Every structure is written in structure tokens, then in C-alpha cells.
Tab-separated table of C-alpha atoms and ligand atoms in Angstrom:
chain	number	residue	atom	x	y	z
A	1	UNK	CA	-40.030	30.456	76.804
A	2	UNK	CA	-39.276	26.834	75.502
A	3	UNK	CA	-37.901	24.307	77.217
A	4	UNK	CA	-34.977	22.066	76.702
A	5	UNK	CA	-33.463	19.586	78.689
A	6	UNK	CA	-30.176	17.904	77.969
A	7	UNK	CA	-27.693	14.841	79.523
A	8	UNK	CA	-24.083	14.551	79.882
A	9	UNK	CA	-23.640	18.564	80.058
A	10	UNK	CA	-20.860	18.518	81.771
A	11	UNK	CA	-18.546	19.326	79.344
A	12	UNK	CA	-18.069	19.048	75.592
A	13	UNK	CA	-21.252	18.843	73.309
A	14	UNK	CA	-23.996	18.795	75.824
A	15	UNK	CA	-22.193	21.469	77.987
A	16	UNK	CA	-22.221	23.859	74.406
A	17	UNK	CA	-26.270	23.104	73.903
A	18	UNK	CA	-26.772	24.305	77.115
A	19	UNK	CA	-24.950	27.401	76.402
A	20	UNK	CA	-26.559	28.358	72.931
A	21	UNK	CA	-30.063	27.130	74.394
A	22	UNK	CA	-29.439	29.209	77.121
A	23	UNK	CA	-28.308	32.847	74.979
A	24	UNK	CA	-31.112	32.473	72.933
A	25	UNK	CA	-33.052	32.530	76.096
A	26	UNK	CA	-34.268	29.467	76.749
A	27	UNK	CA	-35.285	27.607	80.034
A	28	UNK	CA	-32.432	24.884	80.046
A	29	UNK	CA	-32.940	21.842	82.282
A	30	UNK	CA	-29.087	20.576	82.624
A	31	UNK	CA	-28.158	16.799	83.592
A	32	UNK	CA	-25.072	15.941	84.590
A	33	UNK	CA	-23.596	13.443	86.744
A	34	UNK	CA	-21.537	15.601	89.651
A	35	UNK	CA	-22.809	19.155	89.161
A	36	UNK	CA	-20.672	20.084	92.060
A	37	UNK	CA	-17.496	19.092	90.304
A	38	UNK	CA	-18.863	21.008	86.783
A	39	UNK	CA	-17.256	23.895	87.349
A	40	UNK	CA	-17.962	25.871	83.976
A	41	UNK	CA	-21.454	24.587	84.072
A	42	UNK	CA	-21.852	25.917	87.430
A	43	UNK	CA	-20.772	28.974	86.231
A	44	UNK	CA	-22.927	29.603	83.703
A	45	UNK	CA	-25.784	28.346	85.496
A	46	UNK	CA	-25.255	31.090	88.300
A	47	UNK	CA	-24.960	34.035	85.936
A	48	UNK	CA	-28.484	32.828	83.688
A	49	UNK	CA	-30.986	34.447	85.416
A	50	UNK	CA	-32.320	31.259	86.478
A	51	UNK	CA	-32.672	30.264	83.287
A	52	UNK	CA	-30.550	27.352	83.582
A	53	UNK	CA	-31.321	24.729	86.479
A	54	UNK	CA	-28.520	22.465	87.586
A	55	UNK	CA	-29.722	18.720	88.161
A	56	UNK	CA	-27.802	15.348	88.891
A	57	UNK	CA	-28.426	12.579	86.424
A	58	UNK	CA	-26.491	9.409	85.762
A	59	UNK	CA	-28.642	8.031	82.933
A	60	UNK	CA	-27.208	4.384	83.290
A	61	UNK	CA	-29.160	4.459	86.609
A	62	UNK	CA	-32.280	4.480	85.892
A	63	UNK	CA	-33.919	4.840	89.614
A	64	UNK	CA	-32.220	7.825	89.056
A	65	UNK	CA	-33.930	9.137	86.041
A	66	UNK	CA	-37.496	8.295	87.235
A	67	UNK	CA	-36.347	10.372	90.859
A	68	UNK	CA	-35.851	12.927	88.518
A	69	UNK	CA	-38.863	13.208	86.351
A	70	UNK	CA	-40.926	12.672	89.551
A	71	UNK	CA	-38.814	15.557	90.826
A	72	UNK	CA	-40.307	17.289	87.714
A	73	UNK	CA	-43.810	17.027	87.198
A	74	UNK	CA	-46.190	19.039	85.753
A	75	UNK	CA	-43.100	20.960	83.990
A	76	UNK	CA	-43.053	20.827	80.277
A	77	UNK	CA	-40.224	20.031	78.003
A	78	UNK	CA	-40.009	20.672	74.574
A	79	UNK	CA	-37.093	18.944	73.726
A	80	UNK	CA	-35.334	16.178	75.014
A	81	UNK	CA	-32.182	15.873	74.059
A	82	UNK	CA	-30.768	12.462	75.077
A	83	UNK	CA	-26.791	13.553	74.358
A	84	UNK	CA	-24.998	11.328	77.412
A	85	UNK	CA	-22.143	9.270	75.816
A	86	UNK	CA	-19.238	6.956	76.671
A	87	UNK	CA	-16.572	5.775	73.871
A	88	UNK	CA	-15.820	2.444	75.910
A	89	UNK	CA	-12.438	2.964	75.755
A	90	UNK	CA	-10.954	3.458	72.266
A	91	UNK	CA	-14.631	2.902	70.645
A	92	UNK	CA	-14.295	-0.723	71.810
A	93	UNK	CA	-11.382	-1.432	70.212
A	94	UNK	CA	-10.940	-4.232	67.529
A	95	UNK	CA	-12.183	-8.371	68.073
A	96	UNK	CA	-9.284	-9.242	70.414
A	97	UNK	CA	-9.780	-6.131	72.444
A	98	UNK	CA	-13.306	-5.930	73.973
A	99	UNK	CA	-13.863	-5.748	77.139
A	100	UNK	CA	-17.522	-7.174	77.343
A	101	UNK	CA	-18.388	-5.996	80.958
A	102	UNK	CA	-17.482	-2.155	79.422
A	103	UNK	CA	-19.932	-3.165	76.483
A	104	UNK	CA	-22.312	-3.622	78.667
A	105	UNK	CA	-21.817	-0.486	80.709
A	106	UNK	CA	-21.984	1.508	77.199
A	107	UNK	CA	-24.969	0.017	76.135
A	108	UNK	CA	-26.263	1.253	79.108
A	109	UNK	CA	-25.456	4.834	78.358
A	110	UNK	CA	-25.971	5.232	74.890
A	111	UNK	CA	-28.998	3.225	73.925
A	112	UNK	CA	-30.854	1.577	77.190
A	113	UNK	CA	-30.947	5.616	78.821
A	114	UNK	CA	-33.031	6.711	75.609
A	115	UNK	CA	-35.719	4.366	76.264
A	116	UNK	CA	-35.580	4.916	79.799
A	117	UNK	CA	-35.386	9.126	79.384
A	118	UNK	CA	-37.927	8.511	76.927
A	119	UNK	CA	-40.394	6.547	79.115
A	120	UNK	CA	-39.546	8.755	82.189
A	121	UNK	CA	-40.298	11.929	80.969
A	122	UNK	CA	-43.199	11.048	78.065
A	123	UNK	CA	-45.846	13.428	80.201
A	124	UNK	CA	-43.340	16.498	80.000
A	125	UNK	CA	-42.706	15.717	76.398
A	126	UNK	CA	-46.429	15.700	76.362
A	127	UNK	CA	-46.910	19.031	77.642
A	128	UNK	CA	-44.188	20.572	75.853
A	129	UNK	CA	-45.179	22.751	72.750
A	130	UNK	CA	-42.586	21.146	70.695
A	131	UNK	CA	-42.579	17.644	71.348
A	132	UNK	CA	-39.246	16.872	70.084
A	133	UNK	CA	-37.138	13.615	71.297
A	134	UNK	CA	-33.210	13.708	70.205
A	135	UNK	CA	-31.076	10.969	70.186
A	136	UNK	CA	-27.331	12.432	69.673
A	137	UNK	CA	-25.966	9.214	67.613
A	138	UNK	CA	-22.873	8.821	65.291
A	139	UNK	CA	-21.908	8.077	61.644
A	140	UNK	CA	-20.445	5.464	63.352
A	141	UNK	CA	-23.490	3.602	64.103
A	142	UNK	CA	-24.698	3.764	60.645
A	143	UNK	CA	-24.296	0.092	59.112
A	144	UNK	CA	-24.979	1.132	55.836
A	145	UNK	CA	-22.050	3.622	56.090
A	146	UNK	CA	-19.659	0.637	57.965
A	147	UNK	CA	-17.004	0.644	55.545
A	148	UNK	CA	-14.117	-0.193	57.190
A	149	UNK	CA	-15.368	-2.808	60.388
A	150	UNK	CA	-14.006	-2.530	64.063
A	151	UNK	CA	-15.192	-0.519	66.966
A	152	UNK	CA	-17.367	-3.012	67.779
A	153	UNK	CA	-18.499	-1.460	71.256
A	154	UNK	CA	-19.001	1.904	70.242
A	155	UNK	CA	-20.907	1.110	66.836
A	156	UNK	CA	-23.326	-1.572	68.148
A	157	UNK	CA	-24.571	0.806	70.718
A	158	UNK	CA	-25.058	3.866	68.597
A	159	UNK	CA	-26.656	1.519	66.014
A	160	UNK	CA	-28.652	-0.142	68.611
A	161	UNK	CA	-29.933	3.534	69.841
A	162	UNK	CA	-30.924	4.822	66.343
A	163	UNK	CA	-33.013	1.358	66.520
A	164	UNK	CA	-34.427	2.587	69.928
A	165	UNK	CA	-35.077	6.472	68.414
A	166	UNK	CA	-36.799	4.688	65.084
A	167	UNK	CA	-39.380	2.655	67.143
A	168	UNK	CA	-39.647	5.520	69.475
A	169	UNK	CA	-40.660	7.375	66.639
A	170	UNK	CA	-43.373	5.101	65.057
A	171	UNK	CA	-45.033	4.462	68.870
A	172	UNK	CA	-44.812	7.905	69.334
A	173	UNK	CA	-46.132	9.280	66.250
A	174	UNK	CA	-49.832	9.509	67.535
A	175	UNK	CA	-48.747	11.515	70.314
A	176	UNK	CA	-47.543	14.014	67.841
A	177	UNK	CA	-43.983	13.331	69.288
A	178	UNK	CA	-40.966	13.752	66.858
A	179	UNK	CA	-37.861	11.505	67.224
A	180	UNK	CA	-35.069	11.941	65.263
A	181	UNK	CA	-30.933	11.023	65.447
A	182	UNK	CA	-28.494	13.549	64.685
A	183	UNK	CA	-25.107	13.242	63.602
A	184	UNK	CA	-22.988	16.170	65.390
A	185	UNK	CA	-19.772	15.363	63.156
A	186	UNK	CA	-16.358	14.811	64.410
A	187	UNK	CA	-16.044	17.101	67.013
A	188	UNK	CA	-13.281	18.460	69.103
A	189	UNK	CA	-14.611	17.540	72.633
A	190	UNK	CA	-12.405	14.798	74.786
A	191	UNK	CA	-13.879	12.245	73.262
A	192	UNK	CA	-13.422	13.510	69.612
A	193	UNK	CA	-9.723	14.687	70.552
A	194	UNK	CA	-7.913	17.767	69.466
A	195	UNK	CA	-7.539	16.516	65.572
A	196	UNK	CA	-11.280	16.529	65.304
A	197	UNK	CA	-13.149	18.076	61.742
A	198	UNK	CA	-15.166	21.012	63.700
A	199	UNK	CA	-15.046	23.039	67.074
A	200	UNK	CA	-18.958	22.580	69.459
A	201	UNK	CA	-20.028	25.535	68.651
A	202	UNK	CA	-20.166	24.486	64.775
A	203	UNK	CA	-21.629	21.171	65.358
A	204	UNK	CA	-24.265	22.174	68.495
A	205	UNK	CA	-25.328	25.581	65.768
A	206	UNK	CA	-26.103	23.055	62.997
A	207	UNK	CA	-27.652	20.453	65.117
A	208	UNK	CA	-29.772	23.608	67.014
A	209	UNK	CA	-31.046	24.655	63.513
A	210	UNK	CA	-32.037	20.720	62.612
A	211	UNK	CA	-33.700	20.090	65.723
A	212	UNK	CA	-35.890	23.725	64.865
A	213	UNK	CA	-36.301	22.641	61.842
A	214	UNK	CA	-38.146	19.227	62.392
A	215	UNK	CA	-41.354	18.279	61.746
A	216	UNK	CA	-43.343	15.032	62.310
A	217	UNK	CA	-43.284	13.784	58.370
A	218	UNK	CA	-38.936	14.046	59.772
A	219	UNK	CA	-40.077	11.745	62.764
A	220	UNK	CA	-37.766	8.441	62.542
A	221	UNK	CA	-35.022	9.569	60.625
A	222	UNK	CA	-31.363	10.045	60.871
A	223	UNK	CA	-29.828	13.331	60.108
A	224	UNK	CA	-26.655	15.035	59.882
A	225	UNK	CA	-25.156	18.527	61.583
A	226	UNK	CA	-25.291	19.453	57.862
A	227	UNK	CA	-29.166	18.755	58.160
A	228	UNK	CA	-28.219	15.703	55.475
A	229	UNK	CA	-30.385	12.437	55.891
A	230	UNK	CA	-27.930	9.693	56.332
A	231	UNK	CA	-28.611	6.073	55.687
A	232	UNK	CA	-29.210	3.813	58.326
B	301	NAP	N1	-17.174	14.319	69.708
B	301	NAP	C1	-17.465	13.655	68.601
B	301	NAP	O1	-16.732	13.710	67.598
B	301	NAP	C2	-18.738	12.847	68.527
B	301	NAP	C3	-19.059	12.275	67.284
B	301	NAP	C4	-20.227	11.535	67.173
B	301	NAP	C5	-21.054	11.395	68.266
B	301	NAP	N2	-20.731	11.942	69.471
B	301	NAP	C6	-21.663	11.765	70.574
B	301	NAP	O2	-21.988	13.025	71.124
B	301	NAP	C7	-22.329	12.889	72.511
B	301	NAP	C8	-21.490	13.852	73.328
B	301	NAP	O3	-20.125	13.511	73.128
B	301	NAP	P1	-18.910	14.499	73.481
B	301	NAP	O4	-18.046	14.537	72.296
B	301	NAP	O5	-19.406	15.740	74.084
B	301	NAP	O6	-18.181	13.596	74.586
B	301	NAP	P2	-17.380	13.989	75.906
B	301	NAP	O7	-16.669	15.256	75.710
B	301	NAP	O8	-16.623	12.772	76.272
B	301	NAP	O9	-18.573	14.243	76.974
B	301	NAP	C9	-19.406	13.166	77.315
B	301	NAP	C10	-20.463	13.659	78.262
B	301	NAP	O10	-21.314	12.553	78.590
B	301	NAP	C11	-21.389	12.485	80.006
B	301	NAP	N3	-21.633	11.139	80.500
B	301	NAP	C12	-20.897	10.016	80.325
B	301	NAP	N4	-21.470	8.986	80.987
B	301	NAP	C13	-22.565	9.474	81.601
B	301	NAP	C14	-23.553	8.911	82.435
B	301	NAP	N5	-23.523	7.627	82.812
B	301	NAP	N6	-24.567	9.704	82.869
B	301	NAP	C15	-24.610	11.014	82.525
B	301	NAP	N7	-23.691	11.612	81.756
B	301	NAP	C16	-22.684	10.841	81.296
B	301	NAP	C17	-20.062	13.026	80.512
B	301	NAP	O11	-20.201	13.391	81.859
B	301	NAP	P3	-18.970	13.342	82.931
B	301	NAP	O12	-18.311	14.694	82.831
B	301	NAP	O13	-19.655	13.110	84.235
B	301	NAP	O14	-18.072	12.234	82.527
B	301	NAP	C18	-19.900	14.206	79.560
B	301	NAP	O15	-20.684	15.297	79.978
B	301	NAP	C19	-22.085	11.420	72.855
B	301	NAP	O16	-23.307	10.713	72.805
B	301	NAP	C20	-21.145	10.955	71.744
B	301	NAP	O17	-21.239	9.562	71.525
B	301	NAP	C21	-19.593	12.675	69.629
């Protein structure tokens, strides 16, 4: 059975990847900061068969990411799905607004933890069948598609990681390693809000059926639920 494993699956997005992964029988690796405090997570973990393992992550540490892929090794992962993401507050706000010691913390999060997952767990990517690397990004952190400014925070650090996945994908290339950013949409999670475009289950489906779909000449691009390439 393939293996996936996934950050931030606490709850909203990452918590519904686990859950399709996991009923089309997959062996689901799931990160999450407090796994004692993820109740539904816990739940579904206990009635899987085993087929969903329970791990604590906090990918802005990143002692604690290499404790984990020591932790790991010699087990293969087919796809890493680096989904872990803060809003800052507000996506950062507008010029007047940012708090520069939350930048900092969000740059850790969403873009510093993909080089770092990336690096970490490189032989279990290896080893995998699949060899897939996913950065969950934004339309938001497209600057060709920055029509309308602000949210300085919040764009600079999803741009900033689909610079990370786009290097990650030339470097990686030889290794037969795929790295591609997805757009989920706007999604009704807690960070998307109630007035959000689509439910999970819509976005993590589309996203499921990109990610199977990739192939290496797909390495280093950026990619829509919709399976649309988006500019950078
Ligand atoms: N929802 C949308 O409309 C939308 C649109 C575009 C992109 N995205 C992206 O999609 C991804 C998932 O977002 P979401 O909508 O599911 O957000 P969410 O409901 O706010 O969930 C965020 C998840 O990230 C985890 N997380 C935050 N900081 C972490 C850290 N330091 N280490 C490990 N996990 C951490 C949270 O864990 P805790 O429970 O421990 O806080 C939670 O599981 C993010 O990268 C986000 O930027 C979302």
C-alpha cells in the first residue's frame, strides 16, 4: 500500500487528506502538533486498522522534524505533502499593520518547513514508489495573479515557498522526485472561514486526483484543485 505523509492534520485540509488517503486504504503518516488534544484525528486514527499512525510535528522546529525522520528510517513515503499553514493574523494585514516578529514566525511555517521536510525526509522520498513532494500554496502567493496588493505576510511566504518547491524541483529532478504546488481553492476550514467557495472534501478530492495525476515533465509547476496550471 502507498504511503503518504501529511503536516498540520489536525483539523481542516490536512485533517480531510488524511481521511480520503486513509478510505482509499492507504498507510497515512499524520503530523500534527498536540495529537493528544486532536480529538477527531485521534479518532479516526484508532478505528484505521493501523493504517493511520499518529505523530507530533511542529514543522517551525526543525530539531523536531529531523527527530522525526530519524524516528522513521528505512520507511518509505510516497508522498509528502508539506500542508502546515498559519494566516499571520488576518493574512498580515495591510503596510501599517504588520507585525514583523509574526512574519517571521510564518515564514517559518509556510516556506522554511518545506526545505527542511524536504531535506529531512529525502531518503524516504527516495524509497517511496511515487516520489512525489507537495507544497500546499495559495493563489495568493501568485505575483502574477497580485491584482489587488496587501496581505503582505501571508503572500510573501506562500510566494517565497512556491520559490522553495520550484528549486526543489530542478535539484530534485535527477532523483526522479516530482515537486509541484497546488492551489486547494478557498476553502471552508478556520482559516478560510464559513463564507469560503468549496467544503475539504471538494478541494482535498481535486487536489488527491492532481497529485495522482503527476508526472516528472509536471515537476516545478503550480497547479490548481481544478488541475489548472496557474502562473507564477
Ligand atoms: N482554507 C483556504 O481557503 C486555503 C486557501 C489557500 C491555501 N490554504 C493553505 O492550506 C493549508 C491548510 O490550511 P487550512 O485551511 O486547513 O487551515 P487551518 O484550518 O487553519 O489548519 C491549519 C493547520 O496547520 C497546522 N499548523 C499551524 N502551524 C503549525 C506548525 N507550526 N506545525 C505544525 N502544524 C501547524 C494547524 O495545527 P494546530 O491545530 O496545531 O493549530 C492546523 O492543523 C495551509 O498551508 C494554508 O495556507 C488554505
Amino acid at each position: 500500500m502507498p504511503s503518504v505523509l501529511v503536516t498540520g492534520s489536525s483539523r481542516g485540509l490536512g485533517f480531510e487528506f488524511v481521511k480520503q488517503y486513509a478510505a482509499d486504504g492507504w498507510h497515512v503518516i499524520a503530523t500534527c502538533r498536540n495529537p493528544e488534544k486532536a480529538d477527531t484525528l485521534k479518532a479516526l486514527a484508532g478505528g484505521s486498522d493501523g493504517r493511520v499512525t499518529l505523530h507530533p510535528l511542529d514543522v517551525a522546529d526543525i530539531h523536531q522534524i529531523d527527530s522525526l525522520a530519524a524516528s522513521l528510517e528505512g520507511h518509505a513515503v510516497d508522498v509528502l505533502i508539506n500542508n502546515a499553514g498559519v494566516s499571520g493574523g488576518s493574512f498580515g494585514g495591510g503596510l501599517g499593520d504588520i507585525d514583523y516578529d509574526m512574519w517571521e514566525q510564518v515564514f517559518r511555517v509556510n516556506t522554511m518547513a518545506i526545505a527542511r521536510m524536504t531535506h529531512a525526509f529525502l531518503p524516504h522520498l527516495e524509497r517511496g514508489d511515487q516520489k512525489k513532494l507537495i507544497t500546499i500554496s495559495s493563489g495568493l502567493g501568485s505575483i502574477g495573479g497580485n491584482d489587488w496588493g496587501g496581505l503582505y505576510v501571508y503572500r510573501s511566504s506562500k510566494a517565497a515557498a512556491n520559490a522553495v518547491t520550484r528549486s526543489l524541483a530542478l535539484d530534485l529532478k535527477d532523483k526522479h522526485i516530482i515537486a509541484a504546488a497546488l492551489i486547494p481553492g478557498w476553502v471552508m476550514t478556520d482559516m478560510g472561514g464559513p463564507g469560503a467557495d468549496i467544503t475539504p472534501d471538494v478541494s482535498i478530492a481535486g487536489m488527491r486526483k492532481v497529485i495522482a495525476g503527476l508526472t516528472l515533465d509536471k515537476s516545478g509547476t503550480f497547479i490548481s484543485y481544478e488541475g489548472k496550471t496557474v502562473e507564477w
